[in-house]
Coordinates of C-alpha atoms in Angstrom, one line a residue:
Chain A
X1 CA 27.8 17.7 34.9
X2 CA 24.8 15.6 34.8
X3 CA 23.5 17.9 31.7
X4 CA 26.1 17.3 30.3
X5 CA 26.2 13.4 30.6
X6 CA 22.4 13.3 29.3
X7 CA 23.2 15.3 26.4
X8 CA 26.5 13.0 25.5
X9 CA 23.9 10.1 25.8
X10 CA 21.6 12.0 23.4
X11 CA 24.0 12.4 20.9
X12 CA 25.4 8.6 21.0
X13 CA 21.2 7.8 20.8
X14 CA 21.2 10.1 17.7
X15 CA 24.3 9.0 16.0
X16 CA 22.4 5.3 16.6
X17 CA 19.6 6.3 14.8
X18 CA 21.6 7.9 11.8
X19 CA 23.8 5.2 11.7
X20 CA 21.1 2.6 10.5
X21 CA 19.2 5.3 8.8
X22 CA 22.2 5.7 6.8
X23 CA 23.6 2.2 7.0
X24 CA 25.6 1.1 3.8
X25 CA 23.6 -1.0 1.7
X26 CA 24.9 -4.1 3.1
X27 CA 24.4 -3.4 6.7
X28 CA 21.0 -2.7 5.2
X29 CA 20.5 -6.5 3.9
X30 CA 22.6 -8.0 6.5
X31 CA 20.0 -6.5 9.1
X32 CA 16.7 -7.4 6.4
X33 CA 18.0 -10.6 6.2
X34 CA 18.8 -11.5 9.9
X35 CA 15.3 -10.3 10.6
X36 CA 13.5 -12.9 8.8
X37 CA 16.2 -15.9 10.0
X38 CA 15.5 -14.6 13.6
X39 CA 11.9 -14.8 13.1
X40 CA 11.6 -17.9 11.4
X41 CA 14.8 -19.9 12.7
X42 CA 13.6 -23.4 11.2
X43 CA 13.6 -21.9 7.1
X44 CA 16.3 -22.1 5.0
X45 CA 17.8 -19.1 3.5
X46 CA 16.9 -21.0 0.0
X47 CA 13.2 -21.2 0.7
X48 CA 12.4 -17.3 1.0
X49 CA 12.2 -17.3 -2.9
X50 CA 8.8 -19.5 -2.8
X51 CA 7.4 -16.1 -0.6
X52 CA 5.0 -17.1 1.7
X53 CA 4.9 -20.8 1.1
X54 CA 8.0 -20.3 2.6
X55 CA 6.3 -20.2 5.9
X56 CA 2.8 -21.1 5.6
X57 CA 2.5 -25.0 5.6
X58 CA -1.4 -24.8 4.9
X59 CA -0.7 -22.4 1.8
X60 CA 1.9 -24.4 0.4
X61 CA 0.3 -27.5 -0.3
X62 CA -2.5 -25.7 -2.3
X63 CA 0.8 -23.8 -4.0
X64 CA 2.4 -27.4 -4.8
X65 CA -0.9 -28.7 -6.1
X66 CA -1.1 -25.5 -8.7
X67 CA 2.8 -25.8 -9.7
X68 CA 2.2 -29.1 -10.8
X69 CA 0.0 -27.9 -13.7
X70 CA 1.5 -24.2 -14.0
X71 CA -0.8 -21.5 -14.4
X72 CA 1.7 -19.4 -16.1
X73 CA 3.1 -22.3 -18.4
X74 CA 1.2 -20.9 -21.6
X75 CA 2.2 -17.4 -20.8
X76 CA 6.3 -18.4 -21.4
X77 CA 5.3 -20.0 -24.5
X78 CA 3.5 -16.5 -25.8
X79 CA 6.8 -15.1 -24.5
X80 CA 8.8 -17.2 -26.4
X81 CA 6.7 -17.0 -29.6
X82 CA 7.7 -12.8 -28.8
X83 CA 11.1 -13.3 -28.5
X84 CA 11.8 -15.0 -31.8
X85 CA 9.4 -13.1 -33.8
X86 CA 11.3 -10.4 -35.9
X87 CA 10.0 -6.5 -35.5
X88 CA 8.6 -4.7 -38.3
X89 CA 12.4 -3.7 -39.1
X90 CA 13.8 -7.8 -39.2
X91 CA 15.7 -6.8 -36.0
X92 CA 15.0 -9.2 -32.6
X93 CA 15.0 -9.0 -29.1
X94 CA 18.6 -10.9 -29.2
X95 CA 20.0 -7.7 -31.4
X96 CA 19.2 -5.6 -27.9
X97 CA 19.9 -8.5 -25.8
X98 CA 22.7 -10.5 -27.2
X99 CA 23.3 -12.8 -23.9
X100 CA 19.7 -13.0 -23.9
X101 CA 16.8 -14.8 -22.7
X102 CA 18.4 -15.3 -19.7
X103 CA 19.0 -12.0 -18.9
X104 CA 17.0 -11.1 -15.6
X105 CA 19.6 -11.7 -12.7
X106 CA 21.5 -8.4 -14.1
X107 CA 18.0 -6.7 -13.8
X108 CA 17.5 -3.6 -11.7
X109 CA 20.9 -2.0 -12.6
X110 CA 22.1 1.0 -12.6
X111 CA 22.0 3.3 -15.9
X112 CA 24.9 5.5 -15.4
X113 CA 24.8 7.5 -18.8
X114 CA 21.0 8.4 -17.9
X115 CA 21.3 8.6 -13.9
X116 CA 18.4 6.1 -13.2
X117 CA 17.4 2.6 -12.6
X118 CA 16.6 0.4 -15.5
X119 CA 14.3 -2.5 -14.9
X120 CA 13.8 -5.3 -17.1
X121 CA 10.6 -4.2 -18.4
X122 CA 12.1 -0.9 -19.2
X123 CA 14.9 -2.3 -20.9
X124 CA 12.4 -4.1 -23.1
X125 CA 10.6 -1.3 -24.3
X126 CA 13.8 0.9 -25.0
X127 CA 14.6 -1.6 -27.1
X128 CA 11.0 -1.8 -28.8
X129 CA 11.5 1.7 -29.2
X130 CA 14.8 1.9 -31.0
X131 CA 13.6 -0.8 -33.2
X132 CA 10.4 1.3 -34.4
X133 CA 8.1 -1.0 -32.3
X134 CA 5.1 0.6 -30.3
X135 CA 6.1 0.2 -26.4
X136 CA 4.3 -2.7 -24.1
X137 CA 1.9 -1.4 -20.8
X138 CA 4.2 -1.6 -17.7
X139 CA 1.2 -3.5 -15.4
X140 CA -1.3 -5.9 -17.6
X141 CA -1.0 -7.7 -20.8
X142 CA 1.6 -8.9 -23.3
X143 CA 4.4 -7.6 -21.4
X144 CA 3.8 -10.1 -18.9
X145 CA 4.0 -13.0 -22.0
X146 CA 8.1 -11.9 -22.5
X147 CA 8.6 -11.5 -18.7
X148 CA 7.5 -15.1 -18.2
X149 CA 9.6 -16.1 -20.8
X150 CA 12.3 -14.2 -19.6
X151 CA 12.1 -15.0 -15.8
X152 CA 11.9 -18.8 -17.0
X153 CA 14.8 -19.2 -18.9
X154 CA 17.0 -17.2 -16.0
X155 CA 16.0 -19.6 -13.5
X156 CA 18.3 -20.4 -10.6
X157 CA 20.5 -16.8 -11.9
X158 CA 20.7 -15.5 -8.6
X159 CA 19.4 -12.0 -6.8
X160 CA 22.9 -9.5 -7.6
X161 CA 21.9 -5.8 -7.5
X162 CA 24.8 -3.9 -7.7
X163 CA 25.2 0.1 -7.2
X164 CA 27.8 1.2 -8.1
X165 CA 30.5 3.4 -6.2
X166 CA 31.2 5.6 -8.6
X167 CA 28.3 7.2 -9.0
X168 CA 26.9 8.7 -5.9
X169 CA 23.3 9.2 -7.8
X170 CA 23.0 5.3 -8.1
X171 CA 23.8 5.4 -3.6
X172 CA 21.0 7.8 -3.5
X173 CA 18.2 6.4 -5.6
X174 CA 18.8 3.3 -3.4
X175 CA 18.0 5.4 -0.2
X176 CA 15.0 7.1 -2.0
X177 CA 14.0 3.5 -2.3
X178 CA 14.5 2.8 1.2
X179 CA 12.8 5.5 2.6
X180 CA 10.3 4.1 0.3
X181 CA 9.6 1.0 2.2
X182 CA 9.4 2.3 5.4
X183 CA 7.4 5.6 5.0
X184 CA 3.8 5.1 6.3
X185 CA 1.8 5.9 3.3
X186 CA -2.6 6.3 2.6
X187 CA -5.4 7.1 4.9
X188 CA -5.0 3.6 6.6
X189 CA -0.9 4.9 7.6
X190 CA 0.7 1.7 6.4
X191 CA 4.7 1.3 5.6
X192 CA 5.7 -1.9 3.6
X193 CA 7.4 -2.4 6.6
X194 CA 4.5 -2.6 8.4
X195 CA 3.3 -5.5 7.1
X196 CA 5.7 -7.9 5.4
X197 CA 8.5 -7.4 8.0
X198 CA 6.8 -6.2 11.3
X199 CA 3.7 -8.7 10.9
X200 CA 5.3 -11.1 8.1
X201 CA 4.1 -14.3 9.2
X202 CA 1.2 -13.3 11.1
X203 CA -2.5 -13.5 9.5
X204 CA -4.5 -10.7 8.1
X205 CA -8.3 -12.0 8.6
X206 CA -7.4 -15.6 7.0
X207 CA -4.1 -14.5 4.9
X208 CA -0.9 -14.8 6.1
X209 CA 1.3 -12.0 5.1
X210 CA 4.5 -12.9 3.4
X211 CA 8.1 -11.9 4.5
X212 CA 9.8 -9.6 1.7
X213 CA 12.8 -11.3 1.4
X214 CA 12.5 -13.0 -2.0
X215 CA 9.8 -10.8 -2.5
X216 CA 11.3 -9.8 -5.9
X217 CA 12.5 -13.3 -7.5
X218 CA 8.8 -14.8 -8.3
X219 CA 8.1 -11.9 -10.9
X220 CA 5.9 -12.0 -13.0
X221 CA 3.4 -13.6 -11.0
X222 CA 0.7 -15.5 -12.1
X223 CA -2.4 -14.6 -9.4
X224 CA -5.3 -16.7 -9.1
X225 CA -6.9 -13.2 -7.9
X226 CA -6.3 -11.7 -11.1
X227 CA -6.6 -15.0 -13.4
X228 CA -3.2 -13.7 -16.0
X229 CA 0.0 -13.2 -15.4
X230 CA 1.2 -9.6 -13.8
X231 CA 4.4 -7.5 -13.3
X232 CA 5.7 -6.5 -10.1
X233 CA 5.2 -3.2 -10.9
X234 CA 1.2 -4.4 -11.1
X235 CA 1.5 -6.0 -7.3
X236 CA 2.7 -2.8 -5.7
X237 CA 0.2 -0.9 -7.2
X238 CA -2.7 -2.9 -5.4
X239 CA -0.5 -3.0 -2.3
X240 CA -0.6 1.2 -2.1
X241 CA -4.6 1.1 -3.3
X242 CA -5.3 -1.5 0.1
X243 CA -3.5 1.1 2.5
X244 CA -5.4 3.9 0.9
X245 CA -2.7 5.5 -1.1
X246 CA -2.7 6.9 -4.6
X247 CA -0.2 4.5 -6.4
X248 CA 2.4 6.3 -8.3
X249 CA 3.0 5.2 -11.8
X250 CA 4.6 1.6 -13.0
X251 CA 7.9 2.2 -13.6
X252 CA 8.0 6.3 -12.4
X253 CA 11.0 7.0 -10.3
X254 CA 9.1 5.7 -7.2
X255 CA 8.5 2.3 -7.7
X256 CA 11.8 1.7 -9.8
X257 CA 14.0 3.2 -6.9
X258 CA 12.0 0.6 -4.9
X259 CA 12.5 -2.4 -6.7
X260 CA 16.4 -1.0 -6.6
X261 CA 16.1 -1.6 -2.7
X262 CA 13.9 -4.4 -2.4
X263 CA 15.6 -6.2 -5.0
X264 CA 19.0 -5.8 -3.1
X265 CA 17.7 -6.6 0.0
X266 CA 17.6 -10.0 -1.4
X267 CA 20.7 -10.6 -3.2
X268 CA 22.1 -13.9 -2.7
X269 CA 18.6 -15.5 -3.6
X270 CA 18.1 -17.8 -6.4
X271 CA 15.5 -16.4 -9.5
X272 CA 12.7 -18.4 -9.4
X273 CA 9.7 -16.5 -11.8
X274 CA 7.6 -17.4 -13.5
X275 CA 5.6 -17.9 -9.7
X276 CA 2.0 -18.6 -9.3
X277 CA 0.1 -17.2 -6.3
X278 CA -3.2 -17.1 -4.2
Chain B
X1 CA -39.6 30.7 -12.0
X2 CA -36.3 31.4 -12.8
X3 CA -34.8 28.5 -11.8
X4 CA -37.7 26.5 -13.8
X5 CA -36.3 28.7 -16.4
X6 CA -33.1 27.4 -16.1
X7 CA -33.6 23.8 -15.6
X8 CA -35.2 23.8 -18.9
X9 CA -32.6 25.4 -20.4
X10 CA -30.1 22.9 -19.3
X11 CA -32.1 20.1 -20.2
X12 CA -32.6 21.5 -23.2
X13 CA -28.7 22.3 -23.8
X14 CA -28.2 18.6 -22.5
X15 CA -29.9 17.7 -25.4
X16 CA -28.4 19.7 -27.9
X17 CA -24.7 19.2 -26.7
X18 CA -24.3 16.4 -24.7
X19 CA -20.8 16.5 -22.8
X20 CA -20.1 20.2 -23.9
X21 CA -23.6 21.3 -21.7
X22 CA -22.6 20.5 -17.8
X23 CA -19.7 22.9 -18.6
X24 CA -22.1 25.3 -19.5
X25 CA -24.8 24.7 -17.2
X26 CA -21.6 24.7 -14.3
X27 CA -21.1 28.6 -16.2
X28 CA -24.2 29.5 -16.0
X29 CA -25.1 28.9 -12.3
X30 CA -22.1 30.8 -11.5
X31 CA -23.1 33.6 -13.1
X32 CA -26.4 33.8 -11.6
X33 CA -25.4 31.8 -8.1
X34 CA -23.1 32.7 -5.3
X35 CA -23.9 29.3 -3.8
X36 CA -22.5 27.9 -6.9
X37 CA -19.1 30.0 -6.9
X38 CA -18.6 29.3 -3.3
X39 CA -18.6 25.7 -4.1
X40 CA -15.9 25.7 -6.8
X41 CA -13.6 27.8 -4.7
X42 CA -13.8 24.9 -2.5
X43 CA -13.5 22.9 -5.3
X44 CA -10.6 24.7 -6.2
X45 CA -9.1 25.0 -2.7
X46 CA -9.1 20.8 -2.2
X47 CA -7.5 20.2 -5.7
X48 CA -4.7 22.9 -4.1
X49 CA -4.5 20.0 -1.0
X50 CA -4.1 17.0 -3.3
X51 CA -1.4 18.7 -5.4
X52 CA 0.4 19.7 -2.1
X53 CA 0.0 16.0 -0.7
X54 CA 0.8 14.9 -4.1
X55 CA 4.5 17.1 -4.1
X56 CA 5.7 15.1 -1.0
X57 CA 4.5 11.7 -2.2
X58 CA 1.4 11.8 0.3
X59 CA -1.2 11.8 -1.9
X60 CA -4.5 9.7 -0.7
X61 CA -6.2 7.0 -2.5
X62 CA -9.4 8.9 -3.0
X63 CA -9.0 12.5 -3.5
X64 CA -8.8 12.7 -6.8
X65 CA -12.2 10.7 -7.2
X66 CA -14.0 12.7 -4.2
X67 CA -12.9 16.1 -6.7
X68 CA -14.7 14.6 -9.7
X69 CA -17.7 13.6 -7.8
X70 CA -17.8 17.1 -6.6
X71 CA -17.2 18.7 -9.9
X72 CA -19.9 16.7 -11.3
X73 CA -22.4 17.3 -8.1
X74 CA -21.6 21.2 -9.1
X75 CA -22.9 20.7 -12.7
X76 CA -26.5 19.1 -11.5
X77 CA -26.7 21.8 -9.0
X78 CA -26.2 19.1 -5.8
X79 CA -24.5 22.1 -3.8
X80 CA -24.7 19.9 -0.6
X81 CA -23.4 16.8 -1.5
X82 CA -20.4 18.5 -3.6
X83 CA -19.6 20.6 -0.8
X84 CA -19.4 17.7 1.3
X85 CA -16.9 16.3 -1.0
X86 CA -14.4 18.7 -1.6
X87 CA -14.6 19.6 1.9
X88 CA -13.7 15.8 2.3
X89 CA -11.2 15.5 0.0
X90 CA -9.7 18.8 1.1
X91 CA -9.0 17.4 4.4
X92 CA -7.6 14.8 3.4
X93 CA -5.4 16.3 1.3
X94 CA -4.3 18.4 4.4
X95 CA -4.2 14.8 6.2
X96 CA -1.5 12.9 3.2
X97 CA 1.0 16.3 3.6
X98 CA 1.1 16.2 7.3
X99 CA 1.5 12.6 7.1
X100 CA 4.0 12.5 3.9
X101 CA 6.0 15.9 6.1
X102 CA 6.3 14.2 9.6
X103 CA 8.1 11.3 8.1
X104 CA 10.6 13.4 6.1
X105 CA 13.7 11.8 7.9
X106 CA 13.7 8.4 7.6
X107 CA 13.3 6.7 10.5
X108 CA 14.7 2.6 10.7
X109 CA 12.3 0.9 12.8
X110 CA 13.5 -0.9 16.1
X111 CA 13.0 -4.3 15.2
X112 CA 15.8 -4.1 12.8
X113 CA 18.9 -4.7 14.4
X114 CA 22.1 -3.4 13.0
Chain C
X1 CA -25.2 -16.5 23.1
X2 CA -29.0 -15.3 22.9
X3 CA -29.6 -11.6 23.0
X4 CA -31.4 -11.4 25.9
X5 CA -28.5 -12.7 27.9
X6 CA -26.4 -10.2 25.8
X7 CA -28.7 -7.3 27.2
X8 CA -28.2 -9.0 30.3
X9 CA -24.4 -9.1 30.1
X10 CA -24.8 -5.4 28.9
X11 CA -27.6 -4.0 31.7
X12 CA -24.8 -5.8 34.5
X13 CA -21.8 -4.1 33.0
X14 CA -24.0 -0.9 32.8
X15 CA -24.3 -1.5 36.7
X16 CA -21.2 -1.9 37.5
X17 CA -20.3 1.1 35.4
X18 CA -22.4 3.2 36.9
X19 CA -19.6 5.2 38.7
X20 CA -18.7 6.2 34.9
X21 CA -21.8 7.1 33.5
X22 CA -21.1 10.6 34.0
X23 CA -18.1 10.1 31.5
X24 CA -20.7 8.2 29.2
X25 CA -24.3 9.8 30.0
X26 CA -26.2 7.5 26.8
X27 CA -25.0 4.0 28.3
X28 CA -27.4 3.0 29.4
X29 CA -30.6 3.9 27.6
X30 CA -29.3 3.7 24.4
X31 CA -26.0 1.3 25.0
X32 CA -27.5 -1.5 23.9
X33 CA -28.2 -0.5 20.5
X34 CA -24.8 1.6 20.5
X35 CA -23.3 -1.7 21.5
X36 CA -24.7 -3.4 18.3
X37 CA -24.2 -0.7 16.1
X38 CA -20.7 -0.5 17.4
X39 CA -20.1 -4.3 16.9
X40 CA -21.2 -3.8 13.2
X41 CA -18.5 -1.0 12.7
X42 CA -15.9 -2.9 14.1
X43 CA -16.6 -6.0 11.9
X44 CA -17.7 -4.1 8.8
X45 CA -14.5 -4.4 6.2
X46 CA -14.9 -0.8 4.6
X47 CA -15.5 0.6 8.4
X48 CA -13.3 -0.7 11.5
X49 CA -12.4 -3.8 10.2
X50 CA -11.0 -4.4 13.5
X51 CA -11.1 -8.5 12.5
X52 CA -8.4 -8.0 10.5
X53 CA -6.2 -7.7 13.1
X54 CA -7.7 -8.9 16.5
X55 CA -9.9 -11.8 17.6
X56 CA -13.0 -11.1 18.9
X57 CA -15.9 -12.6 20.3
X58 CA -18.4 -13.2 17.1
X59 CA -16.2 -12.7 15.1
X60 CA -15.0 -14.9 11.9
X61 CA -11.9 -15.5 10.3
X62 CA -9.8 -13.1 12.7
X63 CA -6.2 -11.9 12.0
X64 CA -4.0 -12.3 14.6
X65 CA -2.2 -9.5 14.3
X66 CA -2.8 -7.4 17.6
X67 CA -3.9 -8.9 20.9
X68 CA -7.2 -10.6 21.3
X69 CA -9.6 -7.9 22.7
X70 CA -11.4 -9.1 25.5
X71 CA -11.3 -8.2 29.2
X72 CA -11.3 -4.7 28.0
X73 CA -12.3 -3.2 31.4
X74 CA -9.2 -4.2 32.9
X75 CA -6.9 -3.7 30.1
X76 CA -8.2 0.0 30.1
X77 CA -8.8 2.6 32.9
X78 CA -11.8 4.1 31.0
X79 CA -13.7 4.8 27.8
X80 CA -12.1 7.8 26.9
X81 CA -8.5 6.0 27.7
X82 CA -9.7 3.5 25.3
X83 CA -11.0 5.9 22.6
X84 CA -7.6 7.3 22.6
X85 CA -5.8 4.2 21.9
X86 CA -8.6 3.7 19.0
X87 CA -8.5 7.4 17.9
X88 CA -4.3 7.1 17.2
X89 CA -2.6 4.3 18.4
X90 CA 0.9 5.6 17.8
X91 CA 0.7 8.2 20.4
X92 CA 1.4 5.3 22.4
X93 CA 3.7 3.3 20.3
X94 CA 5.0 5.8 17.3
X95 CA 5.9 2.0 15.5
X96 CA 2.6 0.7 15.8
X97 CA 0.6 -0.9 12.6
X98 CA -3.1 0.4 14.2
X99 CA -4.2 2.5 11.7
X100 CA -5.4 6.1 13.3
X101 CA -8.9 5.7 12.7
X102 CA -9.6 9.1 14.7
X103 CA -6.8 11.2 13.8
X104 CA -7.1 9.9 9.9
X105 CA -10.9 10.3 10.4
X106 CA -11.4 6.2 8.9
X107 CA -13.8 6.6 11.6
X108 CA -16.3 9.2 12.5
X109 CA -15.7 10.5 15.7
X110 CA -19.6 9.4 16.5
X111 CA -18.9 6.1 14.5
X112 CA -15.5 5.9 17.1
X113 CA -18.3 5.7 20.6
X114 CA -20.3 3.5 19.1
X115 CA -16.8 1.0 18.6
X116 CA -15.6 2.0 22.2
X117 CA -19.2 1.0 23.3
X118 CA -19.1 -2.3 21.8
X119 CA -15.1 -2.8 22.7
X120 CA -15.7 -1.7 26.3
X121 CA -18.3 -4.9 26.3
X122 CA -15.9 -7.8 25.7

């Protein structure tokens, strides 16, 4: 009888852990987000889009200072100069795009016709591509110029990944995503998890390490580290280098199923990109 | 002897066809050393671990640099310091599978609270 | 603090340890120097880089992480309890951020002593 008590609690312990290991995608950002308001009760759900001047008082007066002169200001200019110039065929962005610039807030969606996630950046070199125009790198350079652009005109758009029901692939690129974040990865055995939810707030030698709500809004990112502009894409690249893990390739499978889930995890949060950071 | 022999050779080779001679000179010492096979069967062996890391997602940082370090410690005939390497990178090749395979079921941390 | 006091600090502790010096038999010839050595390791970036995470005594701009270390003789019931924690800290908490500097061989094993040394001194 005991035995058999032990193993009906081992099974309800089991089905807890599967439950939340295969929570829907809303108990998934319900939980994310009620994380962060239980760790930092005094911020606003609004401020998580500033990142880590969200909870740094230090860091954010530096961050104010920069913003007032922003570092990525001549970037959205180039990426306006991109957006109106006509390709080689007298086609423009706006033939691909037609409710564009302001078009990241639909951005990652789900591709049903090709089963996969489409990012903005991809979206802009399919269309490149169908218009006879060479395709931009997915981490440094000119690509960032449009994203700027792009990200500044769809200010204030806010965070709405949708996957869809009908199609069980867009469910499970999500959860690939997920198991993303929270699988210890490189010599050093770090999950994203680790640090920007377990230790968010907490100091890393001198740097405080930012919660990933509102992780995804800022992008493309203007870092003082890197003096340009750079795409998300770019960040998580250096994130899996620092644990000692061999990054896997801008926009593979990998990191666009991730930006599916981290992107969702903050829905509800206003667009705020261009940013500018340490 | 010999071995002067072939040092001046591969100098010699070096000079005649730059990139095209370490692949040679890598050949050659095969051919005349087992010390030199036995190296890039380790050689071989790690870049088996990194692709088996690499097939779960587990694939370390370094690896792939440790390999061509060794590959080119091979060429100049550094048996010692290339064997250290792929020996290195083989294990942790072994390490990023076991890590990448013991995480297979996602596991939501505690701190989240559904 | 002036190093003779340190050797000081280090010959008392030494003392008092001597009940485990068959568990360590070098601590006390060479600990000094294992102690320094260790203390390097432990605030090197590329080695330990144990500062990123805990304060310790010497050490500058500290994470804060993981607890202070300090007191370690009481937080501990011996070197080698202390090595494990070091060598793979998610044997004893699987959700733990320490990386396993043993078990992921960040660390030497000989490079691992010299840390528990040094640790075993604050």
């Amino acid at each position: 009888m005991k035995h058999l008590l032990k193993k009906i609690a081992m099974l309800a312990v089991a089905g807890g852990i599967a439950a939340s290991a295969q929570a829907s995608p809303e108990a998934d950002r319900e939980a994310f987000q009620n994380f962060y308001k239980n760790r930092f009760a005094s911020v606003p759900m609004e401020e998580y889009p500033n990142g880590v001047y969200s909870i740094d008082p230090v860091g954010r007066e530096n961050w104010e200072a920069i913003e007032e002169f922003p570092p990525y200001e001549p970037f959205i200019d180039e990426g306006q100069a991109m957006w109106e110039k006509p390709f080689a065929n007298g086609k423009t962005y706006k033939d691909c795009f037609a409710d564009g610039p302001a078009i990241a807030g639909i951005y990652p969606l789900w591709d049903k016709k090709n089963g996969m996630v489409i990012t903005l950046p991809l979206a802009l070199n399919k269309c490149r591509e169908a218009n006879g125009e060479k395709p931009l790198k997915y981490k440094k350079g000119s690509i960032n110029d449009i994203l700027s652009y792009i990200a500044y005109e769809s200010r204030g758009q806010k965070t709405n990944v949708i996957i869809p029901k009908d199609d069980p692939r867009a469910l499970a690129a999500y959860e690939k995503g997920k198991k993303f974040y929270y699988t210890r990865r490189g010599q050093l055995n770090f999950s994203c998890a680790n640090c920007h939810l377990q230790n968010a707030g907490m100091n890393i030698r001198a740097d405080r390490l930012g919660p990933a709500l509102g992780h995804t809004t800022h992008f493309p990112v203007y870092r003082s580290k890197w003096g340009t502009v750079g795409t998300l894409h770019r960040r998580v690249t250096g994130c899996n280098k620092q644990v000692r893990a061999k990054p896997f390739k801008a926009q593979g499978e990998q990191y666009r199923n991730l930006e599916y889930f981290l992107t969702y995890m903050s829905n509800g949060l206003e667009l705020n990109g261009p940013g500018a950071r340490k | 002897m010999q071995n002067k022999m072939i040092g001046y050779v591969m100098i010699l080779a070096m000079l005649l066809f730059g990139g095209l001679s370490t692949v040679q000179a890598a050949d050659g010492a095969k051919a005349t050393n087992p010390e030199a096979a036995k190296v890039e069967k380790m050689i071989a062996d790690a870049d088996k671990a990194r692709k088996k890391a690499a097939s779960v997602e587990g694939e370390w940082r370094d690896v792939g640099k440790m390999l061509k370090k060794a590959k080119a410690a091979l060429a100049k005939g550094d048996y010692k310091t290339a064997k250290k390497l792929a020996a290195k990178a083989k294990s942790q090749g072994e390490m990023g599978y076991k890590q990448a395979v013991a995480q297979k079921d996602l596991k939501m941390p505690s701190y989240l609270k559904y | 603090m002036t190093i003779s006091t340190k050797l000081l600090g280090i010959a008392s502790a030494g003392v008092l340890l001597a009940g485990q010096l068959a568990l360590a038999p070098v601590a006390s010839a060479s600990g000094p120097s294992m102690v320094e050595e260790g203390k390097n390791i432990a605030f090197t970036r590329k080695k330990g880089n144990c500062l990123a995470c805990h304060v310790m005594a010497g050490g500058k701009a500290a994470g804060n992480i993981a607890p202070p270390l300090g007191a370690m003789q009481s937080r501990f019931k011996s070197k080698a309890e202390l090595k494990a924690q070091i060598a793979d800290a998610t044997v004893k908490n699987p959700e733990t951020s320490m990386p396993p500097f043993g078990r992921h061989k960040i660390l030497s094993d000989a490079e691992i002593d010299k840390v528990v040394e040094f640790v075993w001194s604050l």
